[in-house]
């Protein structure tokens, strides 16, 4: 049975960035490191652009997983930050769940490392509690394509929607007339080809 189209709504969505930690990033092999880092920061930038409540969490920071990627703290200096002492599934941490519920949002945009654990576990837990879950596939990483597709299948079969950061941004924005320059600048900062497009647009607009 085909599920109805559930659109992302900037007034009902929150972003969960799970375990984007320095040590864990070294495990990501299903996407190049530079591209992956760019995608994570693009997701963070769009969360800030749309003023979405954002929650940061890490697992076992004092161990080999390492600290949170510093750029995320810089982008969200006032966001809730939950350093989990040991829980593998972020949803097993009461402070994390409390922070999610405090947003009052029912749509959760989730990304993290690694996909089949740090993303899948809280995604499945949130789905079980009635949330709409949107997994940002290109801002989540893991060991290889086998583990990635296993995680994607498990989450999508449970009801999660798989999206890219670019798709998330466009669905939240809805209409270019809302702000061409602002969203265009965000895209240009993270997609080299889009930078050329925006430069061309700006030049033509300036000449009129």
Short mmCIF file of N, CA, C and O in Angstrom, two decimals, residues 40-150:
data_model
loop_
_atom_site.label_atom_id
_atom_site.label_comp_id
_atom_site.label_asym_id
_atom_site.label_seq_id
_atom_site.Cartn_x
_atom_site.Cartn_y
_atom_site.Cartn_z
N UNK A 40 27.27 17.31 5.46
CA UNK A 40 26.88 17.50 6.86
C UNK A 40 26.74 18.98 7.18
O UNK A 40 25.76 19.42 7.79
N UNK A 41 27.70 19.77 6.73
CA UNK A 41 27.66 21.21 7.00
C UNK A 41 26.55 21.89 6.19
O UNK A 41 25.96 22.88 6.65
N UNK A 42 26.24 21.35 5.01
CA UNK A 42 25.13 21.89 4.23
C UNK A 42 23.82 21.67 4.97
O UNK A 42 22.96 22.56 5.03
N UNK A 43 23.65 20.48 5.53
CA UNK A 43 22.45 20.19 6.31
C UNK A 43 22.37 21.13 7.52
O UNK A 43 21.30 21.67 7.84
N UNK A 44 23.49 21.34 8.17
CA UNK A 44 23.52 22.26 9.32
C UNK A 44 23.17 23.68 8.88
O UNK A 44 22.39 24.37 9.55
N UNK A 45 23.71 24.10 7.76
CA UNK A 45 23.43 25.46 7.29
C UNK A 45 21.96 25.64 6.92
O UNK A 45 21.38 26.70 7.18
N UNK A 46 21.36 24.62 6.32
CA UNK A 46 19.95 24.78 5.96
C UNK A 46 19.07 24.75 7.21
O UNK A 46 18.03 25.42 7.25
N UNK A 47 19.48 23.98 8.22
CA UNK A 47 18.74 23.99 9.48
C UNK A 47 18.77 25.38 10.10
O UNK A 47 17.75 25.88 10.62
N UNK A 48 19.91 26.02 10.03
CA UNK A 48 20.04 27.38 10.55
C UNK A 48 19.26 28.37 9.69
O UNK A 48 18.58 29.27 10.21
N UNK A 49 19.33 28.20 8.38
CA UNK A 49 18.64 29.10 7.45
C UNK A 49 17.13 29.09 7.68
O UNK A 49 16.48 30.13 7.70
N UNK A 50 16.57 27.89 7.87
CA UNK A 50 15.13 27.76 8.07
C UNK A 50 14.71 27.88 9.55
O UNK A 50 13.55 27.70 9.89
N UNK A 51 15.71 28.15 10.40
CA UNK A 51 15.46 28.32 11.84
C UNK A 51 14.80 27.08 12.45
O UNK A 51 13.86 27.18 13.27
N UNK A 52 15.29 25.92 12.07
CA UNK A 52 14.75 24.67 12.59
C UNK A 52 15.39 24.35 13.93
O UNK A 52 16.62 24.45 14.07
N UNK A 53 14.61 23.95 14.93
CA UNK A 53 15.22 23.48 16.18
C UNK A 53 16.20 22.35 15.86
O UNK A 53 15.86 21.42 15.11
N UNK A 54 17.39 22.44 16.40
CA UNK A 54 18.44 21.45 16.09
C UNK A 54 19.03 20.91 17.39
O UNK A 54 19.33 21.68 18.30
N UNK A 55 19.20 19.60 17.43
CA UNK A 55 19.76 18.94 18.60
C UNK A 55 21.02 18.20 18.20
O UNK A 55 21.04 17.45 17.21
N UNK A 56 22.08 18.41 18.95
CA UNK A 56 23.37 17.74 18.72
C UNK A 56 23.58 16.69 19.80
O UNK A 56 23.27 16.93 20.97
N UNK A 57 24.11 15.54 19.41
CA UNK A 57 24.41 14.52 20.42
C UNK A 57 25.64 13.73 20.00
O UNK A 57 25.93 13.58 18.81
N UNK A 58 26.35 13.24 21.00
CA UNK A 58 27.52 12.39 20.77
C UNK A 58 27.42 11.16 21.67
O UNK A 58 26.69 11.15 22.65
N UNK A 59 28.19 10.15 21.30
CA UNK A 59 28.21 8.92 22.08
C UNK A 59 29.62 8.63 22.56
O UNK A 59 30.55 8.54 21.73
N UNK A 60 29.79 8.50 23.87
CA UNK A 60 31.06 8.06 24.44
C UNK A 60 32.22 8.91 23.92
O UNK A 60 33.22 8.39 23.40
N UNK A 61 32.09 10.23 24.08
CA UNK A 61 33.09 11.17 23.58
C UNK A 61 34.49 10.89 24.10
O UNK A 61 35.48 11.14 23.42
N UNK A 62 34.59 10.42 25.35
CA UNK A 62 35.89 10.20 25.95
C UNK A 62 36.60 8.97 25.40
O UNK A 62 37.77 8.74 25.69
N UNK A 63 35.88 8.17 24.63
CA UNK A 63 36.46 6.97 24.03
C UNK A 63 36.94 7.24 22.62
O UNK A 63 37.16 8.39 22.22
N UNK A 64 37.08 6.19 21.83
CA UNK A 64 37.61 6.33 20.47
C UNK A 64 36.69 7.07 19.51
O UNK A 64 37.13 7.49 18.44
N UNK A 65 35.41 7.23 19.88
CA UNK A 65 34.49 7.95 18.98
C UNK A 65 34.90 9.41 18.78
O UNK A 65 34.64 10.00 17.75
N UNK A 66 35.53 9.98 19.80
CA UNK A 66 36.06 11.33 19.69
C UNK A 66 35.02 12.41 19.87
O UNK A 66 33.84 12.15 20.06
N UNK A 67 35.45 13.69 19.79
CA UNK A 67 34.56 14.83 20.02
C UNK A 67 33.70 15.14 18.81
O UNK A 67 33.96 14.69 17.70
N UNK A 68 32.67 15.94 19.05
CA UNK A 68 31.80 16.40 17.98
C UNK A 68 32.62 17.24 16.99
O UNK A 68 33.55 17.95 17.37
N UNK A 69 32.27 17.14 15.71
CA UNK A 69 32.91 17.98 14.70
C UNK A 69 32.75 19.44 15.13
O UNK A 69 31.63 19.91 15.34
N UNK A 70 33.84 20.18 15.28
CA UNK A 70 33.77 21.53 15.87
C UNK A 70 32.90 22.51 15.09
O UNK A 70 32.30 23.41 15.69
N UNK A 71 32.81 22.35 13.78
CA UNK A 71 32.00 23.28 12.99
C UNK A 71 30.53 23.27 13.41
O UNK A 71 29.84 24.30 13.31
N UNK A 72 30.05 22.11 13.86
CA UNK A 72 28.64 22.03 14.25
C UNK A 72 28.38 22.84 15.51
O UNK A 72 27.33 23.49 15.65
N UNK A 73 29.33 22.81 16.43
CA UNK A 73 29.19 23.64 17.64
C UNK A 73 29.23 25.13 17.28
O UNK A 73 28.54 25.94 17.89
N UNK A 74 30.03 25.47 16.27
CA UNK A 74 30.13 26.86 15.85
C UNK A 74 28.84 27.34 15.20
O UNK A 74 28.40 28.48 15.41
N UNK A 75 28.21 26.47 14.41
CA UNK A 75 26.97 26.84 13.73
C UNK A 75 25.81 26.92 14.72
O UNK A 75 24.93 27.77 14.60
N UNK A 76 25.83 26.03 15.73
CA UNK A 76 24.74 25.98 16.71
C UNK A 76 25.27 26.14 18.14
O UNK A 76 25.22 25.22 18.94
N UNK A 77 25.78 27.33 18.46
CA UNK A 77 26.37 27.52 19.80
C UNK A 77 25.37 27.40 20.94
O UNK A 77 25.75 27.09 22.06
N UNK A 78 24.08 27.64 20.65
CA UNK A 78 23.07 27.61 21.70
C UNK A 78 22.15 26.40 21.62
O UNK A 78 21.21 26.28 22.41
N UNK A 79 22.42 25.50 20.68
CA UNK A 79 21.54 24.34 20.52
C UNK A 79 21.74 23.34 21.66
O UNK A 79 22.83 23.25 22.23
N UNK A 80 20.70 22.58 21.99
CA UNK A 80 20.87 21.51 22.99
C UNK A 80 21.96 20.55 22.53
O UNK A 80 21.95 20.10 21.38
N UNK A 81 22.89 20.26 23.42
CA UNK A 81 23.97 19.32 23.13
C UNK A 81 23.93 18.22 24.18
O UNK A 81 24.09 18.49 25.37
N UNK A 82 23.72 17.00 23.73
CA UNK A 82 23.57 15.87 24.64
C UNK A 82 24.74 14.91 24.46
O UNK A 82 24.76 14.09 23.53
N UNK A 83 25.78 14.98 25.32
CA UNK A 83 26.86 13.99 25.26
C UNK A 83 26.46 12.72 26.01
O UNK A 83 26.45 12.70 27.23
N UNK A 84 26.07 11.70 25.27
CA UNK A 84 25.60 10.47 25.91
C UNK A 84 26.77 9.71 26.51
O UNK A 84 27.77 9.48 25.84
N UNK A 85 26.66 9.29 27.76
CA UNK A 85 27.77 8.60 28.42
C UNK A 85 28.05 7.21 27.86
O UNK A 85 29.16 6.72 27.99
N UNK A 86 27.05 6.59 27.23
CA UNK A 86 27.31 5.25 26.72
C UNK A 86 26.22 4.66 25.85
O UNK A 86 26.46 3.71 25.12
N UNK A 87 25.01 5.23 25.92
CA UNK A 87 23.90 4.65 25.15
C UNK A 87 24.20 4.69 23.66
O UNK A 87 24.52 5.74 23.10
N UNK A 88 24.10 3.55 23.00
CA UNK A 88 24.34 3.48 21.57
C UNK A 88 23.18 4.09 20.80
O UNK A 88 23.39 4.86 19.86
N UNK A 89 21.97 3.76 21.20
CA UNK A 89 20.78 4.36 20.61
C UNK A 89 20.49 5.67 21.34
O UNK A 89 20.20 5.67 22.54
N UNK A 90 20.57 6.79 20.62
CA UNK A 90 20.35 8.09 21.26
C UNK A 90 18.98 8.15 21.94
O UNK A 90 18.82 8.85 22.95
N UNK A 91 18.01 7.40 21.41
CA UNK A 91 16.67 7.43 21.98
C UNK A 91 16.61 6.76 23.35
O UNK A 91 15.64 6.92 24.08
N UNK A 92 17.65 6.04 23.73
CA UNK A 92 17.72 5.44 25.06
C UNK A 92 18.18 6.44 26.11
O UNK A 92 18.18 6.14 27.31
N UNK A 93 18.58 7.63 25.66
CA UNK A 93 19.04 8.66 26.58
C UNK A 93 17.89 9.61 26.89
O UNK A 93 17.34 10.25 25.99
N UNK A 94 17.52 9.70 28.15
CA UNK A 94 16.35 10.50 28.54
C UNK A 94 16.51 11.98 28.20
O UNK A 94 15.55 12.65 27.81
N UNK A 95 17.71 12.51 28.35
CA UNK A 95 17.93 13.92 28.06
C UNK A 95 17.72 14.21 26.57
O UNK A 95 17.18 15.25 26.19
N UNK A 96 18.15 13.28 25.73
CA UNK A 96 17.98 13.45 24.29
C UNK A 96 16.51 13.45 23.92
O UNK A 96 16.02 14.34 23.21
N UNK A 97 15.78 12.46 24.40
CA UNK A 97 14.35 12.36 24.10
C UNK A 97 13.61 13.58 24.64
O UNK A 97 12.71 14.14 23.99
N UNK A 98 14.00 14.03 25.82
CA UNK A 98 13.36 15.21 26.41
C UNK A 98 13.60 16.44 25.53
O UNK A 98 12.69 17.26 25.33
N UNK A 99 14.81 16.56 24.98
CA UNK A 99 15.12 17.69 24.12
C UNK A 99 14.32 17.62 22.82
O UNK A 99 13.84 18.65 22.31
N UNK A 100 14.14 16.42 22.28
CA UNK A 100 13.34 16.25 21.07
C UNK A 100 11.89 16.66 21.34
O UNK A 100 11.29 17.43 20.57
N UNK A 101 11.34 16.16 22.41
CA UNK A 101 9.94 16.47 22.72
C UNK A 101 9.75 17.95 23.03
O UNK A 101 8.68 18.51 22.74
N UNK A 102 10.77 18.58 23.58
CA UNK A 102 10.67 20.01 23.93
C UNK A 102 10.55 20.90 22.69
O UNK A 102 10.06 22.03 22.78
N UNK A 103 10.98 20.39 21.54
CA UNK A 103 10.85 21.20 20.31
C UNK A 103 9.39 21.35 19.91
O UNK A 103 9.03 22.30 19.20
N UNK A 104 8.55 20.41 20.31
CA UNK A 104 7.15 20.44 19.91
C UNK A 104 6.92 20.06 18.46
O UNK A 104 5.80 20.13 17.96
N UNK A 105 7.99 19.63 17.77
CA UNK A 105 7.89 19.28 16.36
C UNK A 105 7.63 17.77 16.21
O UNK A 105 8.12 16.97 17.00
N UNK A 106 6.87 17.42 15.14
CA UNK A 106 6.55 16.01 14.90
C UNK A 106 7.27 15.43 13.69
O UNK A 106 7.18 14.24 13.42
N UNK A 107 7.98 16.27 12.97
CA UNK A 107 8.80 15.80 11.84
C UNK A 107 10.26 15.88 12.25
O UNK A 107 10.75 16.96 12.62
N UNK A 108 10.95 14.76 12.19
CA UNK A 108 12.36 14.71 12.61
C UNK A 108 13.24 14.43 11.40
O UNK A 108 13.08 13.41 10.72
N UNK A 109 14.16 15.33 11.15
CA UNK A 109 15.15 15.18 10.08
C UNK A 109 16.42 14.68 10.74
O UNK A 109 17.01 15.38 11.58
N UNK A 110 16.83 13.47 10.40
CA UNK A 110 17.93 12.82 11.12
C UNK A 110 19.10 12.51 10.18
O UNK A 110 18.91 12.04 9.06
N UNK A 111 20.31 12.74 10.69
CA UNK A 111 21.53 12.33 10.00
C UNK A 111 22.56 11.97 11.05
O UNK A 111 22.50 12.46 12.18
N UNK A 112 23.51 11.10 10.69
CA UNK A 112 24.53 10.73 11.66
C UNK A 112 25.51 9.71 11.15
O UNK A 112 25.51 9.32 9.98
N UNK A 113 26.37 9.27 12.05
CA UNK A 113 27.40 8.27 11.78
C UNK A 113 27.40 7.26 12.93
O UNK A 113 27.43 7.67 14.09
N UNK A 114 27.29 5.95 12.64
CA UNK A 114 27.15 5.35 11.33
C UNK A 114 25.68 5.08 11.04
O UNK A 114 24.88 4.95 11.95
N UNK A 115 25.37 4.92 9.74
CA UNK A 115 23.99 4.90 9.29
C UNK A 115 23.16 3.79 9.93
O UNK A 115 22.03 4.02 10.37
N UNK A 116 23.69 2.57 9.99
CA UNK A 116 22.87 1.44 10.44
C UNK A 116 22.72 1.37 11.95
O UNK A 116 21.93 0.57 12.47
N UNK A 117 23.43 2.23 12.67
CA UNK A 117 23.34 2.23 14.13
C UNK A 117 22.87 3.60 14.64
O UNK A 117 21.76 3.77 15.11
N UNK A 118 23.73 4.59 14.51
CA UNK A 118 23.47 5.90 15.11
C UNK A 118 22.31 6.63 14.45
O UNK A 118 21.67 7.47 15.10
N UNK A 119 22.03 6.32 13.19
CA UNK A 119 20.88 6.89 12.51
C UNK A 119 19.67 5.97 12.63
O UNK A 119 18.59 6.38 13.03
N UNK A 120 19.87 4.70 12.28
CA UNK A 120 18.75 3.76 12.22
C UNK A 120 18.07 3.55 13.58
O UNK A 120 16.84 3.53 13.66
N UNK A 121 18.84 3.39 14.63
CA UNK A 121 18.24 3.09 15.93
C UNK A 121 17.30 4.21 16.41
O UNK A 121 16.15 3.94 16.75
N UNK A 122 17.75 5.47 16.47
CA UNK A 122 16.82 6.52 16.90
C UNK A 122 15.70 6.76 15.88
O UNK A 122 14.59 7.13 16.27
N UNK A 123 15.99 6.56 14.60
CA UNK A 123 14.94 6.73 13.59
C UNK A 123 13.82 5.72 13.82
O UNK A 123 12.63 6.08 13.82
N UNK A 124 14.18 4.47 14.04
CA UNK A 124 13.18 3.43 14.28
C UNK A 124 12.43 3.69 15.60
O UNK A 124 11.22 3.48 15.69
N UNK A 125 13.16 4.16 16.59
CA UNK A 125 12.54 4.45 17.89
C UNK A 125 11.54 5.60 17.78
O UNK A 125 10.45 5.57 18.35
N UNK A 126 11.91 6.64 17.01
CA UNK A 126 11.03 7.79 16.84
C UNK A 126 9.79 7.40 16.04
O UNK A 126 8.67 7.84 16.34
N UNK A 127 9.98 6.57 15.01
CA UNK A 127 8.83 6.09 14.23
C UNK A 127 7.85 5.33 15.13
O UNK A 127 6.63 5.48 15.01
N UNK A 128 8.40 4.53 16.03
CA UNK A 128 7.56 3.73 16.93
C UNK A 128 6.74 4.62 17.86
O UNK A 128 5.69 4.19 18.36
N UNK A 129 7.21 5.86 18.07
CA UNK A 129 6.48 6.78 18.95
C UNK A 129 5.61 7.77 18.18
O UNK A 129 5.11 8.74 18.74
N UNK A 130 5.47 7.53 16.87
CA UNK A 130 4.53 8.33 16.08
C UNK A 130 5.10 9.52 15.36
O UNK A 130 4.34 10.30 14.76
N UNK A 131 6.41 9.69 15.36
CA UNK A 131 7.02 10.81 14.63
C UNK A 131 7.13 10.47 13.14
O UNK A 131 7.25 9.30 12.76
N UNK A 132 7.10 11.51 12.30
CA UNK A 132 7.47 11.36 10.90
C UNK A 132 8.99 11.54 10.82
O UNK A 132 9.52 12.54 11.33
N UNK A 133 9.66 10.59 10.22
CA UNK A 133 11.12 10.61 10.19
C UNK A 133 11.63 10.74 8.76
O UNK A 133 11.20 10.02 7.86
N UNK A 134 12.56 11.67 8.59
CA UNK A 134 13.19 11.93 7.29
C UNK A 134 14.70 11.74 7.48
O UNK A 134 15.33 12.51 8.21
N UNK A 135 15.26 10.75 6.84
CA UNK A 135 16.69 10.43 6.99
C UNK A 135 17.46 11.10 5.85
O UNK A 135 17.15 10.89 4.67
N UNK A 136 18.45 11.89 6.21
CA UNK A 136 19.26 12.57 5.19
C UNK A 136 20.42 11.64 4.83
O UNK A 136 21.42 11.55 5.54
N UNK A 137 20.26 10.97 3.71
CA UNK A 137 21.18 9.88 3.34
C UNK A 137 22.59 10.36 3.06
O UNK A 137 23.57 9.68 3.41
N UNK A 138 22.74 11.53 2.43
CA UNK A 138 24.09 11.97 2.06
C UNK A 138 24.80 12.74 3.16
O UNK A 138 25.95 13.15 2.99
N UNK A 139 24.12 12.93 4.31
CA UNK A 139 24.78 13.50 5.49
C UNK A 139 24.91 12.44 6.58
O UNK A 139 25.18 12.75 7.74
N UNK A 140 24.72 11.19 6.17
CA UNK A 140 24.91 10.02 7.05
C UNK A 140 25.89 9.09 6.35
O UNK A 140 25.83 8.94 5.13
N UNK A 141 26.78 8.47 7.11
CA UNK A 141 27.78 7.63 6.47
C UNK A 141 28.06 6.37 7.25
O UNK A 141 27.78 6.27 8.44
N UNK A 142 28.64 5.40 6.53
CA UNK A 142 28.96 4.13 7.16
C UNK A 142 30.11 3.43 6.43
O UNK A 142 30.78 4.03 5.59
N UNK A 143 30.30 2.14 6.74
CA UNK A 143 31.48 1.41 6.28
C UNK A 143 31.52 1.16 4.77
O UNK A 143 32.56 1.27 4.14
N UNK A 144 30.38 0.78 4.21
CA UNK A 144 30.35 0.40 2.80
C UNK A 144 28.92 0.39 2.28
O UNK A 144 27.97 0.66 3.03
N UNK A 145 28.74 0.07 1.02
CA UNK A 145 27.41 0.11 0.41
C UNK A 145 26.49 -0.98 0.97
O UNK A 145 25.27 -0.80 1.03
N UNK A 146 27.05 -2.13 1.36
CA UNK A 146 26.22 -3.21 1.90
C UNK A 146 25.54 -2.76 3.19
O UNK A 146 24.32 -2.91 3.34
N UNK A 147 26.32 -2.21 4.10
CA UNK A 147 25.73 -1.77 5.37
C UNK A 147 24.80 -0.58 5.16
O UNK A 147 23.76 -0.47 5.83
N UNK A 148 25.16 0.28 4.22
CA UNK A 148 24.30 1.44 3.94
C UNK A 148 22.92 1.01 3.45
O UNK A 148 21.90 1.45 3.96
N UNK A 149 22.89 0.12 2.46
CA UNK A 149 21.61 -0.30 1.89
C UNK A 149 20.80 -1.15 2.87
O UNK A 149 19.56 -1.09 2.86
N UNK A 150 21.48 -1.90 3.71
CA UNK A 150 20.76 -2.65 4.74
C UNK A 150 20.04 -1.69 5.68
O UNK A 150 18.88 -1.92 6.05
#
